[in-house]
PDB file of C-alpha atoms in Angstrom:
ATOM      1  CA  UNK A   9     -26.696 -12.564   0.933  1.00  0.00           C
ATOM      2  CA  UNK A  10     -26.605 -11.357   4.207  1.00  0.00           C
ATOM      3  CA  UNK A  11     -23.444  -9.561   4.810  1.00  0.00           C
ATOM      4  CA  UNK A  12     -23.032  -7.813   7.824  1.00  0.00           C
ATOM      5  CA  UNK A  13     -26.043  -8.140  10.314  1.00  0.00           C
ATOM      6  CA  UNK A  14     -26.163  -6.214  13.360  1.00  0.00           C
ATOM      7  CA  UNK A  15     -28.874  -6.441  16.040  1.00  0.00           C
ATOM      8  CA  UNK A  16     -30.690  -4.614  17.955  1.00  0.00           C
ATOM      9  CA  UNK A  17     -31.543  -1.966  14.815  1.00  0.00           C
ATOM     10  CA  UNK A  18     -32.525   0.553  17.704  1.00  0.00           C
ATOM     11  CA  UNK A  19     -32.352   0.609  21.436  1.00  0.00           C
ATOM     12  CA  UNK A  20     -32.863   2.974  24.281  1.00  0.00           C
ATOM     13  CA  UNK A  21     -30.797   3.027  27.513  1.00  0.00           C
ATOM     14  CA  UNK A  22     -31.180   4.485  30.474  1.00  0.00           C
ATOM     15  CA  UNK A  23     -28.072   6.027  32.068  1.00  0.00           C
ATOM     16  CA  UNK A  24     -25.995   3.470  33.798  1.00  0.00           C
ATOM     17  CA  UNK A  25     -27.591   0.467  31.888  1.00  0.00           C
ATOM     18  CA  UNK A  26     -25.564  -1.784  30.329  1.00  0.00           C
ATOM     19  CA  UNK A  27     -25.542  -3.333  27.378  1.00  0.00           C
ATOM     20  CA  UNK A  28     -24.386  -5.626  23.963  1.00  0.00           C
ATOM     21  CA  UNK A  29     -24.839  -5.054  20.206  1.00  0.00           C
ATOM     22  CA  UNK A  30     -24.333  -7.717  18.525  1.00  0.00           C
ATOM     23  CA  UNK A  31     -22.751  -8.065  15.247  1.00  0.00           C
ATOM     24  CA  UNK A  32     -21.789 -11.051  12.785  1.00  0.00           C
ATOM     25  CA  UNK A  33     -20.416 -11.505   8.754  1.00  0.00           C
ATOM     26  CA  UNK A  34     -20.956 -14.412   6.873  1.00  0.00           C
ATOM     27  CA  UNK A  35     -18.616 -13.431   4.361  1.00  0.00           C
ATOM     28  CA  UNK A  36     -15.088 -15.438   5.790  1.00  0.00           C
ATOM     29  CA  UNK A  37     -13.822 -11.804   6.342  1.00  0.00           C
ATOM     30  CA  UNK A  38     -11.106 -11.630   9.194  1.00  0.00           C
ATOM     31  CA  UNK A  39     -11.206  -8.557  10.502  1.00  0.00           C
ATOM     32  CA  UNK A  40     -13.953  -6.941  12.350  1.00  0.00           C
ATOM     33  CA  UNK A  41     -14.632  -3.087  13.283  1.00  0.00           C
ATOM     34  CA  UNK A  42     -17.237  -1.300  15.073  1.00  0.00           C
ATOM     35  CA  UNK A  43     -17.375   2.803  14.513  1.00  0.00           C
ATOM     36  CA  UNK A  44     -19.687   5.388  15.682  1.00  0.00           C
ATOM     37  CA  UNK A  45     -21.563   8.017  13.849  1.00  0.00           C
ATOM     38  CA  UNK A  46     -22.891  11.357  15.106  1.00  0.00           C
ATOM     39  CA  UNK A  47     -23.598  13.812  13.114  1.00  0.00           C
ATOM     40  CA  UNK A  48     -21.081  15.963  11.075  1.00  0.00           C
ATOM     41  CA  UNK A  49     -18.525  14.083  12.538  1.00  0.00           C
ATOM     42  CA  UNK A  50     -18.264  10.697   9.962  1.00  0.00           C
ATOM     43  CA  UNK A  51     -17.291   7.595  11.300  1.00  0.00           C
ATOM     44  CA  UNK A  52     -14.754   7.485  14.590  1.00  0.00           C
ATOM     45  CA  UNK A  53     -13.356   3.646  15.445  1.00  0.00           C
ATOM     46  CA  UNK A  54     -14.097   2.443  18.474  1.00  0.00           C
ATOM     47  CA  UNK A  55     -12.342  -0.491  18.277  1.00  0.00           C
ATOM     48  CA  UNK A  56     -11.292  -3.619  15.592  1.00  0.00           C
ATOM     49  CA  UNK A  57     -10.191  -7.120  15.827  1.00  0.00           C
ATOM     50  CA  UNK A  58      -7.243  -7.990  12.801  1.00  0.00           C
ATOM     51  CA  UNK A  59      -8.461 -11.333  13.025  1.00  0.00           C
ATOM     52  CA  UNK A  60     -10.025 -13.899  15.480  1.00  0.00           C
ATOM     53  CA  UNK A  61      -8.275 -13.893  18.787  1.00  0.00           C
ATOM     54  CA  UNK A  62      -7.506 -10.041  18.993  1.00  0.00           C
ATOM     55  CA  UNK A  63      -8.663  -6.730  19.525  1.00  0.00           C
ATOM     56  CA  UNK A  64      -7.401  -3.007  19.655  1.00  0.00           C
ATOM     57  CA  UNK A  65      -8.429   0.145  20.626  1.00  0.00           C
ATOM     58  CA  UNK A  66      -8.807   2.360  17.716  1.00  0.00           C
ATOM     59  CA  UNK A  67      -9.812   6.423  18.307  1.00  0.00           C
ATOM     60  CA  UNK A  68     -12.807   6.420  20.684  1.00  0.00           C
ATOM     61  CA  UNK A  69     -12.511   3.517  22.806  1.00  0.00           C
ATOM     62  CA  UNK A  70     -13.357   5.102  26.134  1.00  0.00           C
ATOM     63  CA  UNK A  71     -16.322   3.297  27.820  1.00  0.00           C
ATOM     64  CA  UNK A  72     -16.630   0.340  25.620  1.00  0.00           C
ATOM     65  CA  UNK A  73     -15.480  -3.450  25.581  1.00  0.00           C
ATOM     66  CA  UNK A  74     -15.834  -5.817  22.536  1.00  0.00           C
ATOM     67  CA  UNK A  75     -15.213  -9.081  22.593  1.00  0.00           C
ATOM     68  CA  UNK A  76     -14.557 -11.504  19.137  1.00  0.00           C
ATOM     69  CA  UNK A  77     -16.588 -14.335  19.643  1.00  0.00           C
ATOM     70  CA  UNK A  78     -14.839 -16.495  16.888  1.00  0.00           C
ATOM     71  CA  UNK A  79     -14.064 -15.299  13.484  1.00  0.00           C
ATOM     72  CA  UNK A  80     -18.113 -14.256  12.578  1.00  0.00           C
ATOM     73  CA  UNK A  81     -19.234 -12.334  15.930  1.00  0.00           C
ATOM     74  CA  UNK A  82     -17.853  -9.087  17.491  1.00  0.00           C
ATOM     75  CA  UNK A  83     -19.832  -7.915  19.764  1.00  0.00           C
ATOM     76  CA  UNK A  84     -19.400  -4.454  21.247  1.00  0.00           C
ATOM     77  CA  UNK A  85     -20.400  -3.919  25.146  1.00  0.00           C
ATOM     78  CA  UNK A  86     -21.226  -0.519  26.991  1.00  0.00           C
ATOM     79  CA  UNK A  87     -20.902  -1.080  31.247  1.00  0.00           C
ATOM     80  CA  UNK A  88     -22.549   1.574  32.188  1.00  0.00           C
ATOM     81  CA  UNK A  89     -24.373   3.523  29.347  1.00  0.00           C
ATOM     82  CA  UNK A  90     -23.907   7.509  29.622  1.00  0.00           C
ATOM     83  CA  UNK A  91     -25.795  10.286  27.414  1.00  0.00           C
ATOM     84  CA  UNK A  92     -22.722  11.270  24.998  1.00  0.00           C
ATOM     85  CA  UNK A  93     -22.909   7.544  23.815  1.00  0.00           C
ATOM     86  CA  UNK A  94     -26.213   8.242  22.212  1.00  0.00           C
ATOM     87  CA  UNK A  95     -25.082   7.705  18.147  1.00  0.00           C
ATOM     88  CA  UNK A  96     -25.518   5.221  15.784  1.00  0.00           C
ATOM     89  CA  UNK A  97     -22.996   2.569  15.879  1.00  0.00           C
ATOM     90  CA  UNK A  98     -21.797   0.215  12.675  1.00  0.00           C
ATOM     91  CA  UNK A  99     -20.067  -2.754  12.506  1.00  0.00           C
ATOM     92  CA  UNK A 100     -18.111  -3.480   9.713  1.00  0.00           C
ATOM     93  CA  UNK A 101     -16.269  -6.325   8.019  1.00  0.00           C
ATOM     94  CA  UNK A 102     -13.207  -6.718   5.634  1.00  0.00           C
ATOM     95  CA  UNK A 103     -11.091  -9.494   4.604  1.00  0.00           C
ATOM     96  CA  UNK A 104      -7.848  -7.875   5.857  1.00  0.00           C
ATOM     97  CA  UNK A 105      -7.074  -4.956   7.843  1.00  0.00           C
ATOM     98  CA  UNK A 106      -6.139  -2.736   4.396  1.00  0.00           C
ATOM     99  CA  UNK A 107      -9.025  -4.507   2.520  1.00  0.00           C
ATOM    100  CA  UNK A 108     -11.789  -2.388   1.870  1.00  0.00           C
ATOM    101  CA  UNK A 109     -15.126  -2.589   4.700  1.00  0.00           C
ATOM    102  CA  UNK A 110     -18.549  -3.984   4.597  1.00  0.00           C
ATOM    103  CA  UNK A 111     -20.903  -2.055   6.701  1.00  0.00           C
ATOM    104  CA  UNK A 112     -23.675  -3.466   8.777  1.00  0.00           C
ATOM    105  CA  UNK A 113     -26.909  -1.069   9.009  1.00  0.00           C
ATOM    106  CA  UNK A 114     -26.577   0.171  12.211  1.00  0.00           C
ATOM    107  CA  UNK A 115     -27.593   0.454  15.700  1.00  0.00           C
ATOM    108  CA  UNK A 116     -29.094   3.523  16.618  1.00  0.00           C
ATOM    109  CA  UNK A 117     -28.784   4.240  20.871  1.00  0.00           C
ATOM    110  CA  UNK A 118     -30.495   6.549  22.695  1.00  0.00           C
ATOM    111  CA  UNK A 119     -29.022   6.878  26.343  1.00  0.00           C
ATOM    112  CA  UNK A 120     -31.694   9.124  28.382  1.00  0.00           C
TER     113      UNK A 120
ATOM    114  CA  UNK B  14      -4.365  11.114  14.656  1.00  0.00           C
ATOM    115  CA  UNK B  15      -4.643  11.110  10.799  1.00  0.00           C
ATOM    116  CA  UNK B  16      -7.277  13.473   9.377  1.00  0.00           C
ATOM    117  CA  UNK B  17      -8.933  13.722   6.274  1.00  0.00           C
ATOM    118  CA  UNK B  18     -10.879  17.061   4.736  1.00  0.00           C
ATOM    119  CA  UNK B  19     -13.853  16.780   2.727  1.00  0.00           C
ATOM    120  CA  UNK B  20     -15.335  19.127   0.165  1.00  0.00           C
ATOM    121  CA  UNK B  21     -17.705  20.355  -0.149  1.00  0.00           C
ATOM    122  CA  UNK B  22     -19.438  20.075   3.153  1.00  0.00           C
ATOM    123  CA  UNK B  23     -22.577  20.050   1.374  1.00  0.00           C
ATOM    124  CA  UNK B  24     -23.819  20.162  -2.540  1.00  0.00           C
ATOM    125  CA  UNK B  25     -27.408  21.036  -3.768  1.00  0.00           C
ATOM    126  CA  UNK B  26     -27.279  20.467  -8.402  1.00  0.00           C
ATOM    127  CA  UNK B  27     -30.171  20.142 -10.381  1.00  0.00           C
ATOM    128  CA  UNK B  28     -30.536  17.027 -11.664  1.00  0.00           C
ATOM    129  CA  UNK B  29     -28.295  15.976 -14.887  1.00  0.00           C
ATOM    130  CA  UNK B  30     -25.739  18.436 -13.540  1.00  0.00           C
ATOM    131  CA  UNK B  31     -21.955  16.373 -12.815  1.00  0.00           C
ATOM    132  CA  UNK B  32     -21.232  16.637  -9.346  1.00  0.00           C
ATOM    133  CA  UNK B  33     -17.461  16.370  -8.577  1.00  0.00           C
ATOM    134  CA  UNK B  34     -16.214  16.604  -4.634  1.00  0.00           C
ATOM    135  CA  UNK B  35     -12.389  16.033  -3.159  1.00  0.00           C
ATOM    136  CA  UNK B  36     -10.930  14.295  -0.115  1.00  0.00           C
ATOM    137  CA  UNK B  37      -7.505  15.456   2.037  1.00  0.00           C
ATOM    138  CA  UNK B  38      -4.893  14.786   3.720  1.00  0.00           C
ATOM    139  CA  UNK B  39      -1.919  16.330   5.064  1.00  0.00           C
ATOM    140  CA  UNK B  40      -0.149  12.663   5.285  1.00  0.00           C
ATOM    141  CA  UNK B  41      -0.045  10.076   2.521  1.00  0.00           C
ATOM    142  CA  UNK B  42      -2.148   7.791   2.269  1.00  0.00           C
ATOM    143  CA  UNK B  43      -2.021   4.159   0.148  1.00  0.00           C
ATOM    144  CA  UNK B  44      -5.986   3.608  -0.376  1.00  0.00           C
ATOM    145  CA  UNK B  45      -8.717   5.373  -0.509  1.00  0.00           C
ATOM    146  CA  UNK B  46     -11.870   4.270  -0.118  1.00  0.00           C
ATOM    147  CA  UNK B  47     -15.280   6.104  -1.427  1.00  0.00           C
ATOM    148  CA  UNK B  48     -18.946   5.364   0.265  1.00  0.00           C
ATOM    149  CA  UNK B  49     -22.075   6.469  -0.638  1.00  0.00           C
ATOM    150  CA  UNK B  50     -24.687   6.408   2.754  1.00  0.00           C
ATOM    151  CA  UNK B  51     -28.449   6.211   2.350  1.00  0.00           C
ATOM    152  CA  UNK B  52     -30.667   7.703   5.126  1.00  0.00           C
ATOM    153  CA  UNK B  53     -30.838   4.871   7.736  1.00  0.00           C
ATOM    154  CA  UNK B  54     -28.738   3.285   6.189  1.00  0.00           C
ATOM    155  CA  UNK B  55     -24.892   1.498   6.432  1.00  0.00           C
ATOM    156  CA  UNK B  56     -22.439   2.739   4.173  1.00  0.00           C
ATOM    157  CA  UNK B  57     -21.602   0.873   0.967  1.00  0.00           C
ATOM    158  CA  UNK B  58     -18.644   0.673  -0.715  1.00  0.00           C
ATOM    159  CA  UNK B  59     -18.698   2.803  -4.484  1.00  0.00           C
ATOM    160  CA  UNK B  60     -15.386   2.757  -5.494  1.00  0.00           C
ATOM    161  CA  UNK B  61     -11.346   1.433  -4.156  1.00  0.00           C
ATOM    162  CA  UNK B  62      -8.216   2.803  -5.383  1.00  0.00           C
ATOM    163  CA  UNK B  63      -4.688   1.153  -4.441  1.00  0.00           C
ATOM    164  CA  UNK B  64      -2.495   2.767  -7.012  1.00  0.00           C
ATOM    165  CA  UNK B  65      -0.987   6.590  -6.912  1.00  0.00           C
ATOM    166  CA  UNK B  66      -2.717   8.217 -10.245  1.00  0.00           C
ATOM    167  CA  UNK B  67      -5.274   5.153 -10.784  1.00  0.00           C
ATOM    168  CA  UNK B  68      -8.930   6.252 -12.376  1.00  0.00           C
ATOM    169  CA  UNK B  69     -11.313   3.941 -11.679  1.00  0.00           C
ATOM    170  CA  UNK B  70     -15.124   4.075 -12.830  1.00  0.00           C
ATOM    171  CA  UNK B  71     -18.058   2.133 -11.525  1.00  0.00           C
ATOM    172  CA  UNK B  72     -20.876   3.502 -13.460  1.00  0.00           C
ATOM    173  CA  UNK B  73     -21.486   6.622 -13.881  1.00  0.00           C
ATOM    174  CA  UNK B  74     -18.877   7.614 -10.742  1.00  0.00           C
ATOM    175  CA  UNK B  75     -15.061   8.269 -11.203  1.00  0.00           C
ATOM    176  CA  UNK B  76     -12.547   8.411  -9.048  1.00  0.00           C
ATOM    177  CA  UNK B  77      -9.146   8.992  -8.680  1.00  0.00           C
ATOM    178  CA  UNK B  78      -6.569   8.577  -6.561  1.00  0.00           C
ATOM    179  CA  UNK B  79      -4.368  11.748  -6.180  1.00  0.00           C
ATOM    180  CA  UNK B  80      -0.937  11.485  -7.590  1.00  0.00           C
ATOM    181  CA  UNK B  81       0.564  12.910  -4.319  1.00  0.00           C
ATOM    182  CA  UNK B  82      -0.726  10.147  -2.461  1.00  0.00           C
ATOM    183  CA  UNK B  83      -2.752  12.922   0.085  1.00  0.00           C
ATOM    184  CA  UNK B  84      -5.508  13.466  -1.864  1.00  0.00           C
ATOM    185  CA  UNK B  85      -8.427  11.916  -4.399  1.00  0.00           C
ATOM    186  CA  UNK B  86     -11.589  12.652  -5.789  1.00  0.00           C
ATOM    187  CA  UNK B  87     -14.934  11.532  -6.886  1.00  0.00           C
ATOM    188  CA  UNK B  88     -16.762  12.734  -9.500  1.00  0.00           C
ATOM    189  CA  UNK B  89     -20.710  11.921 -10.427  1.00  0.00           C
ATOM    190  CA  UNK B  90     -22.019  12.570 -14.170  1.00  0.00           C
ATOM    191  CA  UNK B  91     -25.542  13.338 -15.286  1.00  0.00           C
ATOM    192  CA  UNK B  92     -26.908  12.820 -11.197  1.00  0.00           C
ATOM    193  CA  UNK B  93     -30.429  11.327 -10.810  1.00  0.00           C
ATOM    194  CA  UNK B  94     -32.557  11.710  -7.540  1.00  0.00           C
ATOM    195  CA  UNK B  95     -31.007   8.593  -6.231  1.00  0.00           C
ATOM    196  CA  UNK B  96     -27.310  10.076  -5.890  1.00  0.00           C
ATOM    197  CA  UNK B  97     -28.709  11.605  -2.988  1.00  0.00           C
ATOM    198  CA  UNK B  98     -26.822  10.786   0.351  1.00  0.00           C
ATOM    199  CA  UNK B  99     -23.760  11.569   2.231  1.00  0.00           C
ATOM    200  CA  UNK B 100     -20.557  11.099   0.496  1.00  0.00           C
ATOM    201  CA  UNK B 101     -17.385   9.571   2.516  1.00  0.00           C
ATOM    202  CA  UNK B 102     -13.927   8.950   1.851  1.00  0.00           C
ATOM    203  CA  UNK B 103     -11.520   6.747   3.507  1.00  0.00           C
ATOM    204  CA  UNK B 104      -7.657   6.421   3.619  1.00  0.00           C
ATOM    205  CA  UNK B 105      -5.329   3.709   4.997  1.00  0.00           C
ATOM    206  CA  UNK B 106      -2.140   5.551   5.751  1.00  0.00           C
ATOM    207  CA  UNK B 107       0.010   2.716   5.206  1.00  0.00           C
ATOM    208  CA  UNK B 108       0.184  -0.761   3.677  1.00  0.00           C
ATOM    209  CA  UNK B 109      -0.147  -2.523   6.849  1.00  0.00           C
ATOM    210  CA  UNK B 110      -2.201   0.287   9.001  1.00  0.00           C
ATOM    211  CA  UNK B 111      -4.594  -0.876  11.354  1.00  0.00           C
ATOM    212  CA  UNK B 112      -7.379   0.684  10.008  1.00  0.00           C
ATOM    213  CA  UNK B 113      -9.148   3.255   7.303  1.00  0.00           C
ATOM    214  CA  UNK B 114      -9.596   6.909   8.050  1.00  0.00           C
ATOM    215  CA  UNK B 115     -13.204   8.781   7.367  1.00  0.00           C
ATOM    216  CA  UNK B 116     -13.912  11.334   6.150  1.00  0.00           C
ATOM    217  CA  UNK B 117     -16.715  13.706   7.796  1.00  0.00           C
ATOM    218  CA  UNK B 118     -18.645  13.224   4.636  1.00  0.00           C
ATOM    219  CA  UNK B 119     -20.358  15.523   1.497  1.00  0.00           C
ATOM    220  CA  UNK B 120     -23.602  15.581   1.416  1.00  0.00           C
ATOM    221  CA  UNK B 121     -25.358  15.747  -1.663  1.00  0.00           C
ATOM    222  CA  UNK B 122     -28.606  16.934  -2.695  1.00  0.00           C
ATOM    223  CA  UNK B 123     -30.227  16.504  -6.304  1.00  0.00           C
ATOM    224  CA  UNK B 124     -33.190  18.978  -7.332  1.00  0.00           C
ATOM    225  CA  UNK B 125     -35.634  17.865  -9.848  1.00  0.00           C
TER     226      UNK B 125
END
């Protein structure tokens, strides 16, 4: 059982780069989140898709695009990759938007 | 934004000892959500609660969800090496909210 499978598992940027994690679920579920994680500060939402078709900003969204490929793949996208988005990044999975989440294992960026 | 309060920040227990640690709020909240994260690892899902009051066991963790809706806890009985890891909660503030809350985590450390 797969789950939630994110790739690359790490990656290093240099400023300005760009770049796109890639995440899919093989579980059905229809909504789709991506959060990042720096340290003593849990998990902040960057931004979720309800269910294939849409997307929202959730608290961090600032410098990021995602995109929901169809109702497995959400990909998150950073333009132009800047030191303070250095953090580990997870993409989750539930079956509705009050369901509870299946996390991925993470993508941890470096951004020199 | 909605916030949630964890505590402890941090635990160290010998091991057999019960562990028990709370989550916050200062709005109500409908679920709550507890994760246990591994070292390099994704967070996984330990327990759901959907019900003011409900006690829910998985194990040899409890939880409980806080009969004024803003608060619940977790506890952990005879801990084992393996309990060790960062402890989150997370809260959907309503029915149909958009997304779960986190927690900035407990982390918890078992001595032989």
């Amino acid at each position: 059982n797969a789950g939630v499978t994110q790739t690359p598992k790490f990656q290093v940027l240099k400023t300005g780069q760009s770049m796109t994690l890639q995440c899919a679920q093989d579980m059905n579920h229809n909504s789709m989140y991506w959060y990042r994680q720096d340290p003593g500060m849990g998990l902040r939402l960057i931004y979720y898709s309800a269910s294939e078709g849409t997307t929202d900003k959730g608290e961090v969204p600032n410098g990021y695009n995602v995109s929901r490929l169809n109702k497995r793949e959400f990909s998150l996208r950073l333009e132009s990759a800047a030191p303070s988005q250095t953090s580990v990044y997870f993409c989750a999975s539930s079956y509705t938007l009050v369901a509870e989440a299946f996390f991925g294992q993470g993508t941890r960026l470096t951004v020199v | 934004g909605q916030q949630l309060n964890q505590s402890p920040q941090s635990m160290f227990i010998q091991e057999g000892e019960d562990v028990s640690m709370n989550c916050t709020s200062s709005s109500i909240f409908n679920t709550w959500l507890w994760y246990k994260q591994d070292p390099g690892e994704g967070p996984v899902l330990l327990i759901a609660l959907y019900k003011a009051g409900e006690l829910t066991s998985n194990g040899r963790l409890t939880a409980q969800f806080g009969i004024t809706r803003k608060d619940s806890f977790l506890n952990i009985s005879a801990s084992i090496p393996s309990d060790v890891g960062i402890y989150f909660c997370a809260g959907s503030p309503d029915n149909y909210g958009q997304n779960f809350v986190f927690g900035p985590g407990t982390r918890l450390s078992v001595l032989p």
